[in-house]
């Protein structure tokens, strides 16, 4: 599982810019590898106020997108087929977050209002059914929809501080995704929902880095990584040390488009996708080069796309 994307909108807040080719391989970075921060678990899970209920779906649904909306692209397996697709989450000031899941049947399954525009949207398989569902991180509180279309199934609990960055993964290969937080270079992860103490605490990264999570080696367990101004360090183990995989997605023009990770082909590996111009240009490996293909990330009406139309990869493999 993954998650880009505005704090950990890492996952991926995109005001939808334009992307034409996969970034070329860049020179070796001048930044140092992630440091191993102080993993003192006593400094982590301070009590937080009980979060309030996410706003339910409005009676009069909003139009898909307007000027000033933020469109956040998230990767998840929405139908349980073993491969990740892309959902678009529209954040509009003073209105609920609106989630769009292209391709789901029946059509009513493709749209959901859950959360507030100021929340951080996240996704995970919270109940082990093989399908990812929405969640939000709000001021140190987690709101997780155990069933995608049933707001009454929301599991709400505090874990972390309002200033922490959330991360989601199956840290122990039990088929259930659970929360983690990243704070000033230190990770705190739990193996079951609503625990008060971390099962894993370790340093990996620095203050100012952003967290990413995924299965980088296909062993069934998610691990961690950091985004350092679009240079990524990914580690295979839940422990301190240097990155096992390094990826450079720094743009020559400094535009820093979001990157998210997903299992795009069902091979058990979470690999990168670059968000730009209403689509996610993905690779099925960790090599740098032209994109394998592109997946649309856009808001939908009840029947059809209304934002950026879906576009595929060209004959050369670029986008």
PDB file of C-alpha atoms in Angstrom:
ATOM      1  CA  UNK A   1       0.000   0.000   0.000  1.00  0.00           C
ATOM      2  CA  UNK A   2       0.984   3.537  -0.389  1.00  0.00           C
ATOM      3  CA  UNK A   3       0.258   6.694  -0.025  1.00  0.00           C
ATOM      4  CA  UNK A   4       1.202  11.312  -2.030  1.00  0.00           C
ATOM      5  CA  UNK A   5       1.230  13.115  -1.593  1.00  0.00           C
ATOM      6  CA  UNK A   6       0.768  19.520   1.654  1.00  0.00           C
ATOM      7  CA  UNK A   7       2.268  17.526   4.475  1.00  0.00           C
ATOM      8  CA  UNK A   8       1.681  13.988   3.477  1.00  0.00           C
ATOM      9  CA  UNK A   9      -0.488  15.024   0.647  1.00  0.00           C
ATOM     10  CA  UNK A  10       2.491  13.467  -0.691  1.00  0.00           C
ATOM     11  CA  UNK A  11       0.475  11.418  -1.822  1.00  0.00           C
ATOM     12  CA  UNK A  12      -0.363  13.696  -3.650  1.00  0.00           C
ATOM     13  CA  UNK A  13      -1.808  16.989  -3.882  1.00  0.00           C
ATOM     14  CA  UNK A  14      -1.890  18.005  -7.482  1.00  0.00           C
ATOM     15  CA  UNK A  15      -3.339  21.184  -8.789  1.00  0.00           C
ATOM     16  CA  UNK A  16      -2.822  19.227 -11.969  1.00  0.00           C
ATOM     17  CA  UNK A  17       0.076  20.611 -13.918  1.00  0.00           C
ATOM     18  CA  UNK A  18       1.504  19.195 -17.169  1.00  0.00           C
ATOM     19  CA  UNK A  19       3.807  16.199 -17.716  1.00  0.00           C
ATOM     20  CA  UNK A  20       5.288  15.024 -20.988  1.00  0.00           C
ATOM     21  CA  UNK A  21       8.208  12.705 -20.200  1.00  0.00           C
ATOM     22  CA  UNK A  22       9.471  10.642 -17.316  1.00  0.00           C
ATOM     23  CA  UNK A  23      12.313  12.509 -15.587  1.00  0.00           C
ATOM     24  CA  UNK A  24      15.726  11.697 -16.918  1.00  0.00           C
ATOM     25  CA  UNK A  25      18.341  10.153 -14.712  1.00  0.00           C
ATOM     26  CA  UNK A  26      19.989  12.974 -12.759  1.00  0.00           C
ATOM     27  CA  UNK A  27      23.511  13.223 -11.326  1.00  0.00           C
ATOM     28  CA  UNK A  28      24.258  11.831  -7.911  1.00  0.00           C
ATOM     29  CA  UNK A  29      22.587  14.005  -5.278  1.00  0.00           C
ATOM     30  CA  UNK A  30      24.598  16.205  -3.000  1.00  0.00           C
ATOM     31  CA  UNK A  31      22.298  15.472  -0.072  1.00  0.00           C
ATOM     32  CA  UNK A  32      23.455  12.950   2.491  1.00  0.00           C
ATOM     33  CA  UNK A  33      21.548   9.704   3.134  1.00  0.00           C
ATOM     34  CA  UNK A  34      18.914   9.808   5.854  1.00  0.00           C
ATOM     35  CA  UNK A  35      20.272   9.951   9.354  1.00  0.00           C
ATOM     36  CA  UNK A  36      19.195   7.661  12.152  1.00  0.00           C
ATOM     37  CA  UNK A  37      17.284   9.938  14.497  1.00  0.00           C
ATOM     38  CA  UNK A  38      16.612   9.438  18.166  1.00  0.00           C
ATOM     39  CA  UNK A  39      13.933   6.739  18.351  1.00  0.00           C
ATOM     40  CA  UNK A  40      12.758   7.436  21.871  1.00  0.00           C
ATOM     41  CA  UNK A  41       9.214   6.053  21.999  1.00  0.00           C
ATOM     42  CA  UNK A  42       8.433   8.066  25.107  1.00  0.00           C
ATOM     43  CA  UNK A  43       8.511  11.192  22.946  1.00  0.00           C
ATOM     44  CA  UNK A  44       5.776  10.058  20.618  1.00  0.00           C
ATOM     45  CA  UNK A  45       2.163   9.297  21.250  1.00  0.00           C
ATOM     46  CA  UNK A  46       0.899  12.162  23.322  1.00  0.00           C
ATOM     47  CA  UNK A  47      -2.807  12.138  24.076  1.00  0.00           C
ATOM     48  CA  UNK A  48      -4.878  14.030  21.558  1.00  0.00           C
ATOM     49  CA  UNK A  49      -8.476  15.227  21.807  1.00  0.00           C
ATOM     50  CA  UNK A  50     -11.042  12.793  20.478  1.00  0.00           C
ATOM     51  CA  UNK A  51     -11.567  13.736  16.826  1.00  0.00           C
ATOM     52  CA  UNK A  52     -14.985  14.713  15.611  1.00  0.00           C
ATOM     53  CA  UNK A  53     -17.026  12.775  13.067  1.00  0.00           C
ATOM     54  CA  UNK A  54     -16.170  13.409   9.408  1.00  0.00           C
ATOM     55  CA  UNK A  55     -18.842  15.363   7.604  1.00  0.00           C
ATOM     56  CA  UNK A  56     -21.385  13.023   5.941  1.00  0.00           C
ATOM     57  CA  UNK A  57     -22.299  13.269   2.276  1.00  0.00           C
ATOM     58  CA  UNK A  58     -24.257  16.468   1.541  1.00  0.00           C
ATOM     59  CA  UNK A  59     -27.820  16.380   0.280  1.00  0.00           C
ATOM     60  CA  UNK A  60     -26.929  18.373  -2.837  1.00  0.00           C
ATOM     61  CA  UNK A  61     -23.634  16.995  -4.201  1.00  0.00           C
ATOM     62  CA  UNK A  62     -21.135  19.567  -5.413  1.00  0.00           C
ATOM     63  CA  UNK A  63     -19.970  19.904  -8.996  1.00  0.00           C
ATOM     64  CA  UNK A  64     -16.765  17.944  -9.689  1.00  0.00           C
ATOM     65  CA  UNK A  65     -14.180  20.743  -9.901  1.00  0.00           C
ATOM     66  CA  UNK A  66     -14.008  24.531  -9.943  1.00  0.00           C
ATOM     67  CA  UNK A  67     -11.168  27.026 -10.005  1.00  0.00           C
ATOM     68  CA  UNK A  68      -9.145  26.872  -6.804  1.00  0.00           C
ATOM     69  CA  UNK A  69      -9.949  23.238  -5.981  1.00  0.00           C
ATOM     70  CA  UNK A  70      -7.085  20.977  -4.999  1.00  0.00           C
ATOM     71  CA  UNK A  71      -7.123  17.506  -6.556  1.00  0.00           C
ATOM     72  CA  UNK A  72      -5.252  14.931  -4.484  1.00  0.00           C
ATOM     73  CA  UNK A  73      -4.268  11.697  -6.226  1.00  0.00           C
ATOM     74  CA  UNK A  74      -4.142   8.532  -4.101  1.00  0.00           C
ATOM     75  CA  UNK A  75      -3.230   4.946  -5.021  1.00  0.00           C
ATOM     76  CA  UNK A  76      -5.259   1.992  -3.766  1.00  0.00           C
ATOM     77  CA  UNK A  77      -6.827  -1.334  -4.685  1.00  0.00           C
ATOM     78  CA  UNK A  78     -10.494  -0.329  -4.735  1.00  0.00           C
ATOM     79  CA  UNK A  79     -11.937  -3.563  -6.175  1.00  0.00           C
ATOM     80  CA  UNK A  80      -9.721  -6.264  -4.631  1.00  0.00           C
ATOM     81  CA  UNK A  81      -8.130  -7.388  -7.905  1.00  0.00           C
ATOM     82  CA  UNK A  82      -4.580  -7.154  -6.534  1.00  0.00           C
ATOM     83  CA  UNK A  83      -3.544  -4.070  -8.496  1.00  0.00           C
ATOM     84  CA  UNK A  84      -3.650  -0.434  -7.473  1.00  0.00           C
ATOM     85  CA  UNK A  85      -5.651   2.213  -9.271  1.00  0.00           C
ATOM     86  CA  UNK A  86      -5.817   5.970  -8.728  1.00  0.00           C
ATOM     87  CA  UNK A  87      -8.579   7.847  -6.928  1.00  0.00           C
ATOM     88  CA  UNK A  88      -9.009  11.620  -7.095  1.00  0.00           C
ATOM     89  CA  UNK A  89      -9.963  13.511  -3.948  1.00  0.00           C
ATOM     90  CA  UNK A  90     -11.296  17.031  -4.460  1.00  0.00           C
ATOM     91  CA  UNK A  91     -10.634  19.456  -1.607  1.00  0.00           C
ATOM     92  CA  UNK A  92     -12.782  22.581  -1.729  1.00  0.00           C
ATOM     93  CA  UNK A  93     -12.710  25.203   1.007  1.00  0.00           C
ATOM     94  CA  UNK A  94     -15.505  24.848   3.603  1.00  0.00           C
ATOM     95  CA  UNK A  95     -16.924  21.720   1.927  1.00  0.00           C
ATOM     96  CA  UNK A  96     -16.473  17.978   2.473  1.00  0.00           C
ATOM     97  CA  UNK A  97     -13.706  16.074   0.734  1.00  0.00           C
ATOM     98  CA  UNK A  98     -15.177  14.370  -2.318  1.00  0.00           C
ATOM     99  CA  UNK A  99     -13.630  11.062  -3.384  1.00  0.00           C
ATOM    100  CA  UNK A 100     -13.871   9.715  -6.952  1.00  0.00           C
ATOM    101  CA  UNK A 101     -13.123   6.060  -7.759  1.00  0.00           C
ATOM    102  CA  UNK A 102     -13.110   5.573 -11.570  1.00  0.00           C
ATOM    103  CA  UNK A 103     -14.311   2.270 -12.972  1.00  0.00           C
ATOM    104  CA  UNK A 104     -16.172   0.900  -9.950  1.00  0.00           C
ATOM    105  CA  UNK A 105     -19.552  -0.697 -10.496  1.00  0.00           C
ATOM    106  CA  UNK A 106     -22.303   0.135  -9.895  1.00  0.00           C
ATOM    107  CA  UNK A 107     -21.896   3.824 -10.727  1.00  0.00           C
ATOM    108  CA  UNK A 108     -23.014   4.794  -7.200  1.00  0.00           C
ATOM    109  CA  UNK A 109     -19.763   3.284  -5.877  1.00  0.00           C
ATOM    110  CA  UNK A 110     -17.651   5.862  -7.726  1.00  0.00           C
ATOM    111  CA  UNK A 111     -18.274   8.893  -5.507  1.00  0.00           C
ATOM    112  CA  UNK A 112     -18.096   9.475  -1.755  1.00  0.00           C
ATOM    113  CA  UNK A 113     -18.012  12.525   0.523  1.00  0.00           C
ATOM    114  CA  UNK A 114     -15.858  11.901   3.598  1.00  0.00           C
ATOM    115  CA  UNK A 115     -13.778  14.322   5.639  1.00  0.00           C
ATOM    116  CA  UNK A 116     -13.101  18.042   5.484  1.00  0.00           C
ATOM    117  CA  UNK A 117     -11.010  20.114   3.096  1.00  0.00           C
ATOM    118  CA  UNK A 118      -8.466  20.686   5.879  1.00  0.00           C
ATOM    119  CA  UNK A 119      -8.022  16.931   6.575  1.00  0.00           C
ATOM    120  CA  UNK A 120      -5.236  14.791   5.144  1.00  0.00           C
ATOM    121  CA  UNK A 121      -6.772  11.974   3.084  1.00  0.00           C
ATOM    122  CA  UNK A 122      -5.228   8.517   3.431  1.00  0.00           C
ATOM    123  CA  UNK A 123      -6.122   5.030   2.204  1.00  0.00           C
ATOM    124  CA  UNK A 124      -5.618   1.500   3.466  1.00  0.00           C
ATOM    125  CA  UNK A 125      -7.120  -1.955   3.815  1.00  0.00           C
ATOM    126  CA  UNK A 126      -8.402  -1.450   7.357  1.00  0.00           C
ATOM    127  CA  UNK A 127     -10.286  -4.762   7.693  1.00  0.00           C
ATOM    128  CA  UNK A 128      -8.215  -7.257   5.676  1.00  0.00           C
ATOM    129  CA  UNK A 129     -10.810  -7.771   2.915  1.00  0.00           C
ATOM    130  CA  UNK A 130      -8.292  -7.061   0.152  1.00  0.00           C
ATOM    131  CA  UNK A 131      -9.839  -3.707  -0.771  1.00  0.00           C
ATOM    132  CA  UNK A 132      -8.576  -0.276   0.217  1.00  0.00           C
ATOM    133  CA  UNK A 133     -10.926   2.241   1.787  1.00  0.00           C
ATOM    134  CA  UNK A 134     -10.687   5.947   2.624  1.00  0.00           C
ATOM    135  CA  UNK A 135      -9.432   7.453   5.827  1.00  0.00           C
ATOM    136  CA  UNK A 136      -8.405  10.867   7.077  1.00  0.00           C
ATOM    137  CA  UNK A 137      -5.825  12.209   9.503  1.00  0.00           C
ATOM    138  CA  UNK A 138      -7.145  15.197  11.435  1.00  0.00           C
ATOM    139  CA  UNK A 139      -5.180  16.969  14.165  1.00  0.00           C
ATOM    140  CA  UNK A 140      -3.652  13.759  15.503  1.00  0.00           C
ATOM    141  CA  UNK A 141      -6.847  11.722  15.112  1.00  0.00           C
ATOM    142  CA  UNK A 142      -7.481   8.890  12.654  1.00  0.00           C
ATOM    143  CA  UNK A 143     -10.887   8.358  10.993  1.00  0.00           C
ATOM    144  CA  UNK A 144     -10.888   5.089   9.053  1.00  0.00           C
ATOM    145  CA  UNK A 145     -13.807   3.827   6.964  1.00  0.00           C
ATOM    146  CA  UNK A 146     -13.883   0.074   7.514  1.00  0.00           C
ATOM    147  CA  UNK A 147     -16.455  -0.200   4.709  1.00  0.00           C
ATOM    148  CA  UNK A 148     -15.991   2.238   1.857  1.00  0.00           C
ATOM    149  CA  UNK A 149     -19.593   3.385   1.440  1.00  0.00           C
ATOM    150  CA  UNK A 150     -20.674   3.106   5.075  1.00  0.00           C
ATOM    151  CA  UNK A 151     -19.799   6.204   7.120  1.00  0.00           C
ATOM    152  CA  UNK A 152     -21.292   4.452  10.162  1.00  0.00           C
ATOM    153  CA  UNK A 153     -18.381   1.983  10.007  1.00  0.00           C
ATOM    154  CA  UNK A 154     -15.823   4.700  10.781  1.00  0.00           C
ATOM    155  CA  UNK A 155     -13.170   3.693  13.314  1.00  0.00           C
ATOM    156  CA  UNK A 156     -11.994   6.837  15.147  1.00  0.00           C
ATOM    157  CA  UNK A 157      -9.029   6.995  17.518  1.00  0.00           C
ATOM    158  CA  UNK A 158      -6.096   9.296  18.409  1.00  0.00           C
ATOM    159  CA  UNK A 159      -2.534   8.410  17.451  1.00  0.00           C
ATOM    160  CA  UNK A 160       0.136  11.081  17.248  1.00  0.00           C
ATOM    161  CA  UNK A 161       0.175  14.863  17.324  1.00  0.00           C
ATOM    162  CA  UNK A 162      -1.396  17.434  14.986  1.00  0.00           C
ATOM    163  CA  UNK A 163       2.064  18.284  13.639  1.00  0.00           C
ATOM    164  CA  UNK A 164       2.963  14.661  12.789  1.00  0.00           C
ATOM    165  CA  UNK A 165       2.919  13.279   9.265  1.00  0.00           C
ATOM    166  CA  UNK A 166       0.771  10.148   8.791  1.00  0.00           C
ATOM    167  CA  UNK A 167       1.883   6.994   6.988  1.00  0.00           C
ATOM    168  CA  UNK A 168      -0.048   3.793   6.285  1.00  0.00           C
ATOM    169  CA  UNK A 169       1.181   0.248   5.703  1.00  0.00           C
ATOM    170  CA  UNK A 170       0.894  -3.436   6.482  1.00  0.00           C
ATOM    171  CA  UNK A 171       3.916  -3.474   8.743  1.00  0.00           C
ATOM    172  CA  UNK A 172       3.655  -7.145   9.820  1.00  0.00           C
ATOM    173  CA  UNK A 173       2.171  -8.941   6.763  1.00  0.00           C
ATOM    174  CA  UNK A 174      -1.171  -9.731   8.432  1.00  0.00           C
ATOM    175  CA  UNK A 175      -3.215  -8.330   5.533  1.00  0.00           C
ATOM    176  CA  UNK A 176      -4.386  -5.251   7.459  1.00  0.00           C
ATOM    177  CA  UNK A 177      -3.015  -1.745   6.963  1.00  0.00           C
ATOM    178  CA  UNK A 178      -2.355   0.208  10.144  1.00  0.00           C
ATOM    179  CA  UNK A 179      -1.203   3.728  11.021  1.00  0.00           C
ATOM    180  CA  UNK A 180       2.217   5.164  11.481  1.00  0.00           C
ATOM    181  CA  UNK A 181       3.523   8.641  12.176  1.00  0.00           C
ATOM    182  CA  UNK A 182       6.715  10.383  11.116  1.00  0.00           C
ATOM    183  CA  UNK A 183       8.056  13.045  13.437  1.00  0.00           C
ATOM    184  CA  UNK A 184      11.359  14.861  12.929  1.00  0.00           C
ATOM    185  CA  UNK A 185      13.127  11.867  11.408  1.00  0.00           C
ATOM    186  CA  UNK A 186      11.630   9.254  13.745  1.00  0.00           C
ATOM    187  CA  UNK A 187       8.957   6.693  12.823  1.00  0.00           C
ATOM    188  CA  UNK A 188       6.336   5.229  15.185  1.00  0.00           C
ATOM    189  CA  UNK A 189       4.233   2.395  13.749  1.00  0.00           C
ATOM    190  CA  UNK A 190       1.453   0.227  15.184  1.00  0.00           C
ATOM    191  CA  UNK A 191       0.493  -3.288  14.053  1.00  0.00           C
ATOM    192  CA  UNK A 192      -3.195  -3.097  14.995  1.00  0.00           C
ATOM    193  CA  UNK A 193      -5.806  -0.363  14.968  1.00  0.00           C
ATOM    194  CA  UNK A 194      -6.339   1.896  17.978  1.00  0.00           C
ATOM    195  CA  UNK A 195      -3.197   0.892  19.889  1.00  0.00           C
ATOM    196  CA  UNK A 196      -1.783   3.490  22.241  1.00  0.00           C
ATOM    197  CA  UNK A 197       1.868   2.455  22.049  1.00  0.00           C
ATOM    198  CA  UNK A 198       4.045   1.965  18.994  1.00  0.00           C
ATOM    199  CA  UNK A 199       5.143  -1.536  18.008  1.00  0.00           C
ATOM    200  CA  UNK A 200       8.051  -0.118  15.996  1.00  0.00           C
ATOM    201  CA  UNK A 201      10.026   3.059  16.750  1.00  0.00           C
ATOM    202  CA  UNK A 202      13.214   3.919  14.891  1.00  0.00           C
ATOM    203  CA  UNK A 203      15.021   6.761  13.215  1.00  0.00           C
ATOM    204  CA  UNK A 204      15.141   7.036   9.424  1.00  0.00           C
ATOM    205  CA  UNK A 205      15.259  10.421   7.762  1.00  0.00           C
ATOM    206  CA  UNK A 206      15.641  14.005   8.888  1.00  0.00           C
ATOM    207  CA  UNK A 207      13.454  16.879   9.986  1.00  0.00           C
ATOM    208  CA  UNK A 208      11.971  18.363   6.823  1.00  0.00           C
ATOM    209  CA  UNK A 209      11.657  15.024   5.016  1.00  0.00           C
ATOM    210  CA  UNK A 210       8.237  13.673   4.060  1.00  0.00           C
ATOM    211  CA  UNK A 211       7.246  10.030   4.645  1.00  0.00           C
ATOM    212  CA  UNK A 212       6.325   7.409   2.062  1.00  0.00           C
ATOM    213  CA  UNK A 213       5.475   3.750   2.625  1.00  0.00           C
ATOM    214  CA  UNK A 214       5.205   0.627   0.484  1.00  0.00           C
ATOM    215  CA  UNK A 215       6.473  -2.879  -0.184  1.00  0.00           C
ATOM    216  CA  UNK A 216       9.772  -2.195  -1.910  1.00  0.00           C
ATOM    217  CA  UNK A 217      11.000  -5.809  -2.137  1.00  0.00           C
ATOM    218  CA  UNK A 218       7.856  -7.930  -2.535  1.00  0.00           C
ATOM    219  CA  UNK A 219       8.101  -9.674   0.844  1.00  0.00           C
ATOM    220  CA  UNK A 220       4.487  -8.876   1.790  1.00  0.00           C
ATOM    221  CA  UNK A 221       5.456  -6.318   4.417  1.00  0.00           C
ATOM    222  CA  UNK A 222       5.365  -2.588   3.883  1.00  0.00           C
ATOM    223  CA  UNK A 223       8.346  -0.545   4.885  1.00  0.00           C
ATOM    224  CA  UNK A 224       9.265   3.122   4.931  1.00  0.00           C
ATOM    225  CA  UNK A 225      10.963   5.768   2.875  1.00  0.00           C
ATOM    226  CA  UNK A 226      11.504   9.497   2.853  1.00  0.00           C
ATOM    227  CA  UNK A 227      10.959  12.149   0.225  1.00  0.00           C
ATOM    228  CA  UNK A 228      13.728  14.733   0.462  1.00  0.00           C
ATOM    229  CA  UNK A 229      12.735  17.405  -2.039  1.00  0.00           C
ATOM    230  CA  UNK A 230      11.842  14.671  -4.562  1.00  0.00           C
ATOM    231  CA  UNK A 231      14.937  12.565  -3.907  1.00  0.00           C
ATOM    232  CA  UNK A 232      13.623   9.350  -2.358  1.00  0.00           C
ATOM    233  CA  UNK A 233      15.379   7.000   0.045  1.00  0.00           C
ATOM    234  CA  UNK A 234      13.517   3.696   0.515  1.00  0.00           C
ATOM    235  CA  UNK A 235      14.435   1.158   3.192  1.00  0.00           C
ATOM    236  CA  UNK A 236      13.556  -2.555   3.187  1.00  0.00           C
ATOM    237  CA  UNK A 237      13.470  -3.001   6.978  1.00  0.00           C
ATOM    238  CA  UNK A 238      11.695  -1.228   9.823  1.00  0.00           C
ATOM    239  CA  UNK A 239      14.975  -0.093  11.332  1.00  0.00           C
ATOM    240  CA  UNK A 240      17.549   2.660  11.252  1.00  0.00           C
ATOM    241  CA  UNK A 241      20.172   2.720   8.532  1.00  0.00           C
ATOM    242  CA  UNK A 242      20.755   3.967   5.015  1.00  0.00           C
ATOM    243  CA  UNK A 243      18.301   3.700   2.139  1.00  0.00           C
ATOM    244  CA  UNK A 244      18.316   0.463   0.135  1.00  0.00           C
ATOM    245  CA  UNK A 245      16.810   2.160  -2.947  1.00  0.00           C
ATOM    246  CA  UNK A 246      17.426   5.727  -4.115  1.00  0.00           C
ATOM    247  CA  UNK A 247      15.251   7.477  -6.684  1.00  0.00           C
ATOM    248  CA  UNK A 248      15.741  10.939  -8.137  1.00  0.00           C
ATOM    249  CA  UNK A 249      12.588  12.782  -9.222  1.00  0.00           C
ATOM    250  CA  UNK A 250      13.938  16.284  -8.919  1.00  0.00           C
ATOM    251  CA  UNK A 251      12.713  18.372 -11.818  1.00  0.00           C
ATOM    252  CA  UNK A 252      15.259  20.529 -13.656  1.00  0.00           C
ATOM    253  CA  UNK A 253      12.800  23.427 -13.526  1.00  0.00           C
ATOM    254  CA  UNK A 254      12.214  23.001  -9.777  1.00  0.00           C
ATOM    255  CA  UNK A 255       8.505  22.263 -10.197  1.00  0.00           C
ATOM    256  CA  UNK A 256       8.619  19.220  -7.877  1.00  0.00           C
ATOM    257  CA  UNK A 257       5.552  17.347  -9.070  1.00  0.00           C
ATOM    258  CA  UNK A 258       4.087  14.889  -6.568  1.00  0.00           C
ATOM    259  CA  UNK A 259       5.094  11.220  -6.623  1.00  0.00           C
ATOM    260  CA  UNK A 260       3.000   8.358  -5.272  1.00  0.00           C
ATOM    261  CA  UNK A 261       3.701   4.645  -5.004  1.00  0.00           C
ATOM    262  CA  UNK A 262       1.479   1.685  -5.855  1.00  0.00           C
ATOM    263  CA  UNK A 263       1.445  -1.918  -7.034  1.00  0.00           C
ATOM    264  CA  UNK A 264       0.432  -1.084 -10.588  1.00  0.00           C
ATOM    265  CA  UNK A 265       0.743  -4.591 -12.081  1.00  0.00           C
ATOM    266  CA  UNK A 266      -0.006  -6.956  -9.183  1.00  0.00           C
ATOM    267  CA  UNK A 267       3.572  -8.203  -8.786  1.00  0.00           C
ATOM    268  CA  UNK A 268       3.745  -7.308  -5.083  1.00  0.00           C
ATOM    269  CA  UNK A 269       6.090  -4.344  -5.537  1.00  0.00           C
ATOM    270  CA  UNK A 270       5.079  -0.734  -4.911  1.00  0.00           C
ATOM    271  CA  UNK A 271       6.736   1.417  -7.558  1.00  0.00           C
ATOM    272  CA  UNK A 272       6.582   5.137  -8.402  1.00  0.00           C
ATOM    273  CA  UNK A 273       4.115   7.237 -10.335  1.00  0.00           C
ATOM    274  CA  UNK A 274       4.631  10.913 -11.197  1.00  0.00           C
ATOM    275  CA  UNK A 275       1.528  13.125 -10.952  1.00  0.00           C
ATOM    276  CA  UNK A 276       1.147  15.785 -13.606  1.00  0.00           C
ATOM    277  CA  UNK A 277      -1.485  17.131 -15.979  1.00  0.00           C
ATOM    278  CA  UNK A 278      -4.351  15.067 -14.584  1.00  0.00           C
ATOM    279  CA  UNK A 279      -2.606  11.731 -14.831  1.00  0.00           C
ATOM    280  CA  UNK A 280      -0.126   9.522 -12.996  1.00  0.00           C
ATOM    281  CA  UNK A 281       2.757   8.342 -15.178  1.00  0.00           C
ATOM    282  CA  UNK A 282       3.967   5.080 -13.700  1.00  0.00           C
ATOM    283  CA  UNK A 283       6.771   2.579 -13.858  1.00  0.00           C
ATOM    284  CA  UNK A 284       6.607  -1.068 -12.820  1.00  0.00           C
ATOM    285  CA  UNK A 285      10.178  -1.032 -11.501  1.00  0.00           C
ATOM    286  CA  UNK A 286      12.624   1.300  -9.772  1.00  0.00           C
ATOM    287  CA  UNK A 287      14.630   2.146 -12.866  1.00  0.00           C
ATOM    288  CA  UNK A 288      14.609   5.684 -14.219  1.00  0.00           C
ATOM    289  CA  UNK A 289      13.413   6.132 -17.774  1.00  0.00           C
ATOM    290  CA  UNK A 290      10.225   6.564 -19.799  1.00  0.00           C
ATOM    291  CA  UNK A 291       6.942   5.816 -18.065  1.00  0.00           C
ATOM    292  CA  UNK A 292       5.417   2.376 -18.571  1.00  0.00           C
ATOM    293  CA  UNK A 293       1.952   3.886 -18.963  1.00  0.00           C
ATOM    294  CA  UNK A 294      -0.316   6.562 -17.520  1.00  0.00           C
ATOM    295  CA  UNK A 295      -3.396   6.367 -15.292  1.00  0.00           C
ATOM    296  CA  UNK A 296      -5.916   9.205 -15.164  1.00  0.00           C
ATOM    297  CA  UNK A 297      -6.483  11.121 -11.936  1.00  0.00           C
ATOM    298  CA  UNK A 298      -9.604  13.245 -12.257  1.00  0.00           C
ATOM    299  CA  UNK A 299     -12.950  14.085 -10.729  1.00  0.00           C
ATOM    300  CA  UNK A 300     -15.982  12.406 -12.266  1.00  0.00           C
ATOM    301  CA  UNK A 301     -19.626  13.150 -12.717  1.00  0.00           C
ATOM    302  CA  UNK A 302     -22.043  10.252 -12.234  1.00  0.00           C
ATOM    303  CA  UNK A 303     -21.243   9.010 -15.744  1.00  0.00           C
ATOM    304  CA  UNK A 304     -18.066  10.454 -17.196  1.00  0.00           C
ATOM    305  CA  UNK A 305     -14.880  12.471 -16.575  1.00  0.00           C
ATOM    306  CA  UNK A 306     -15.309  16.242 -16.340  1.00  0.00           C
ATOM    307  CA  UNK A 307     -11.801  17.319 -15.461  1.00  0.00           C
ATOM    308  CA  UNK A 308      -8.700  16.305 -17.422  1.00  0.00           C
ATOM    309  CA  UNK A 309      -9.520  13.440 -19.831  1.00  0.00           C
ATOM    310  CA  UNK A 310      -7.703  10.141 -19.498  1.00  0.00           C
ATOM    311  CA  UNK A 311      -4.558   9.836 -21.590  1.00  0.00           C
ATOM    312  CA  UNK A 312      -2.403   6.789 -22.153  1.00  0.00           C
ATOM    313  CA  UNK A 313       1.286   6.334 -22.746  1.00  0.00           C
ATOM    314  CA  UNK A 314       2.631   7.012 -26.213  1.00  0.00           C
ATOM    315  CA  UNK A 315       4.286   4.431 -28.452  1.00  0.00           C
ATOM    316  CA  UNK A 316       7.716   5.185 -27.045  1.00  0.00           C
ATOM    317  CA  UNK A 317       6.591   4.516 -23.470  1.00  0.00           C
ATOM    318  CA  UNK A 318       6.675   8.168 -22.456  1.00  0.00           C
ATOM    319  CA  UNK A 319       3.674  10.247 -21.585  1.00  0.00           C
TER     320      UNK A 319
END
